Amino acid sequence: MNEPALFISFEGIDGSGKSTQARLLAEDLRDNGREVILTREPGGSPGAEEIRRLVLEGAQDRWSPETETLLFTAARRDHMERTILPALEAGKIVICDRFADSTRLYQGLRGPCLRAVVDQLHALMIGREPDLTLLIDMDPATGLARALGRAAGEERFESFGDDLQVRMRAGFLELEAEFPGRIRRVDGDRPPENVATDIRAIVAEHLA
Ligand code: ADP
Ligand code: TYD
């Protein structure tokens, strides 16, 4: 009883294994008697799932980088209000597949000075970071091959291709240096069980 709430996000390039590892971690924590909310961004609440369709489907130039930043932030705000904060207040563990670091990179790197806009909007409208961010790091080409091998339909970002994966991988490693207390890097280029073992150890350390 009265175990601490914990807010965990998974980050990394497309196909790095975030969804797989988020699911494995949720199963493990539930087996250990914890209440877990497994959620994702963009999405995670009915309103934010509607915004997800707007941002992930359609032509690449459907939105300007600025409009896209507002849409991702609006989706996150709804997700925080309706899903994440109520769960944390109830003492649950929230595991979120992508969070604000994805906006810092995917939108923040799309225009000059957009990173500053992303950070200002975050401070105004979200105002909270995860307690722990698990960065699954891996070779960009392997990640892209894995992502493209998966059932599609949400193609706006994946069709940006190899070059985007390379820039995002480098960007995530820079974020790790920027937020060293929060972001923990895990090597994702191994069998899923090995990756999961490292992740369990990091989370156990946080819960201790
Ligand atoms: P992400 O959520 O980061 O895009 P997924 O968890 O959806 O990644 O994984 C992308 C694809 O790669 C899926 O088909 C998944 O089954 C597979 N996959 C996940 N982890 C591994 C791994 N460690 N080794 C090989 N394939 C993996
Ligand atoms: P996701 O479904 O997690 O894709 P994947 O499983 O392939 O990693 O996310 C879909 C896309 O949305 C992904 O390419 C990254 C992008 N994205 C942003 O551009 N900004 C954001 O703030 C978030 C959360 C995601």
mmCIF file of C-alpha atoms and ligand atoms in Angstrom, residues 11-16 18-19 40-42 52 56 68 72 76 97-104 106-107 147 150 154 157-158 164, ligand 2:
data_model
loop_
_atom_site.group_PDB
_atom_site.id
_atom_site.type_symbol
_atom_site.label_atom_id
_atom_site.label_comp_id
_atom_site.label_asym_id
_atom_site.label_seq_id
_atom_site.Cartn_x
_atom_site.Cartn_y
_atom_site.Cartn_z
ATOM 1 C CA GLU A 11 11.850 7.745 -26.040
ATOM 2 C CA GLY A 12 13.913 6.832 -29.077
ATOM 3 C CA ILE A 13 13.772 6.772 -32.843
ATOM 4 C CA ASP A 14 10.957 5.046 -34.743
ATOM 5 C CA GLY A 15 11.322 1.267 -34.515
ATOM 6 C CA SER A 16 13.710 1.319 -31.544
ATOM 7 C CA LYS A 18 9.635 1.632 -27.282
ATOM 8 C CA SER A 19 6.162 0.093 -27.553
ATOM 9 C CA ARG A 40 1.190 6.780 -25.537
ATOM 10 C CA GLU A 41 1.670 10.053 -27.358
ATOM 11 C CA PRO A 42 0.351 11.541 -29.429
ATOM 12 C CA ARG A 52 -3.222 11.923 -33.260
ATOM 13 C CA LEU A 56 0.041 11.418 -38.184
ATOM 14 C CA GLU A 68 2.203 20.910 -35.646
ATOM 15 C CA PHE A 72 1.172 18.036 -30.244
ATOM 16 C CA ARG A 76 -0.360 16.475 -24.478
ATOM 17 C CA ASP A 97 5.346 5.744 -25.048
ATOM 18 C CA ARG A 98 6.907 9.102 -26.097
ATOM 19 C CA PHE A 99 6.399 12.432 -24.317
ATOM 20 C CA ALA A 100 7.767 15.986 -24.542
ATOM 21 C CA ASP A 101 11.302 14.982 -25.597
ATOM 22 C CA SER A 102 9.787 13.830 -28.897
ATOM 23 C CA THR A 103 8.363 17.302 -29.485
ATOM 24 C CA ARG A 104 11.696 18.909 -28.527
ATOM 25 C CA TYR A 106 10.740 16.181 -34.041
ATOM 26 C CA GLN A 107 9.233 19.683 -34.009
ATOM 27 C CA ALA A 147 9.404 0.494 -38.268
ATOM 28 C CA ARG A 150 5.285 -2.949 -39.111
ATOM 29 C CA GLU A 154 0.337 6.600 -39.890
ATOM 30 C CA PHE A 157 6.754 10.850 -40.116
ATOM 31 C CA GLU A 158 8.104 7.499 -41.212
ATOM 32 C CA LEU A 164 15.432 12.013 -40.199
HETATM 33 P P1 TYD B 2 4.809 6.652 -32.574
HETATM 34 O O1 TYD B 2 3.460 6.102 -32.812
HETATM 35 O O2 TYD B 2 5.403 6.526 -31.218
HETATM 36 O O3 TYD B 2 5.792 6.032 -33.662
HETATM 37 P P2 TYD B 2 6.856 4.873 -33.531
HETATM 38 O O4 TYD B 2 6.206 3.731 -32.806
HETATM 39 O O5 TYD B 2 7.145 4.561 -34.959
HETATM 40 O O6 TYD B 2 8.042 5.400 -32.798
HETATM 41 O O7 TYD B 2 4.860 8.190 -32.976
HETATM 42 C C1 TYD B 2 4.467 8.566 -34.243
HETATM 43 C C2 TYD B 2 5.301 9.691 -34.752
HETATM 44 O O8 TYD B 2 4.985 10.893 -34.080
HETATM 45 C C3 TYD B 2 6.791 9.477 -34.609
HETATM 46 O O9 TYD B 2 7.379 9.468 -35.893
HETATM 47 C C4 TYD B 2 7.266 10.694 -33.858
HETATM 48 C C5 TYD B 2 6.132 11.676 -33.970
HETATM 49 N N1 TYD B 2 5.999 12.594 -32.826
HETATM 50 C C6 TYD B 2 6.327 13.928 -32.997
HETATM 51 O O10 TYD B 2 6.721 14.350 -34.080
HETATM 52 N N2 TYD B 2 6.176 14.801 -31.955
HETATM 53 C C7 TYD B 2 5.719 14.389 -30.735
HETATM 54 O O11 TYD B 2 5.601 15.205 -29.805
HETATM 55 C C8 TYD B 2 5.384 13.006 -30.569
HETATM 56 C C9 TYD B 2 4.879 12.514 -29.253
HETATM 57 C C10 TYD B 2 5.540 12.135 -31.639
#
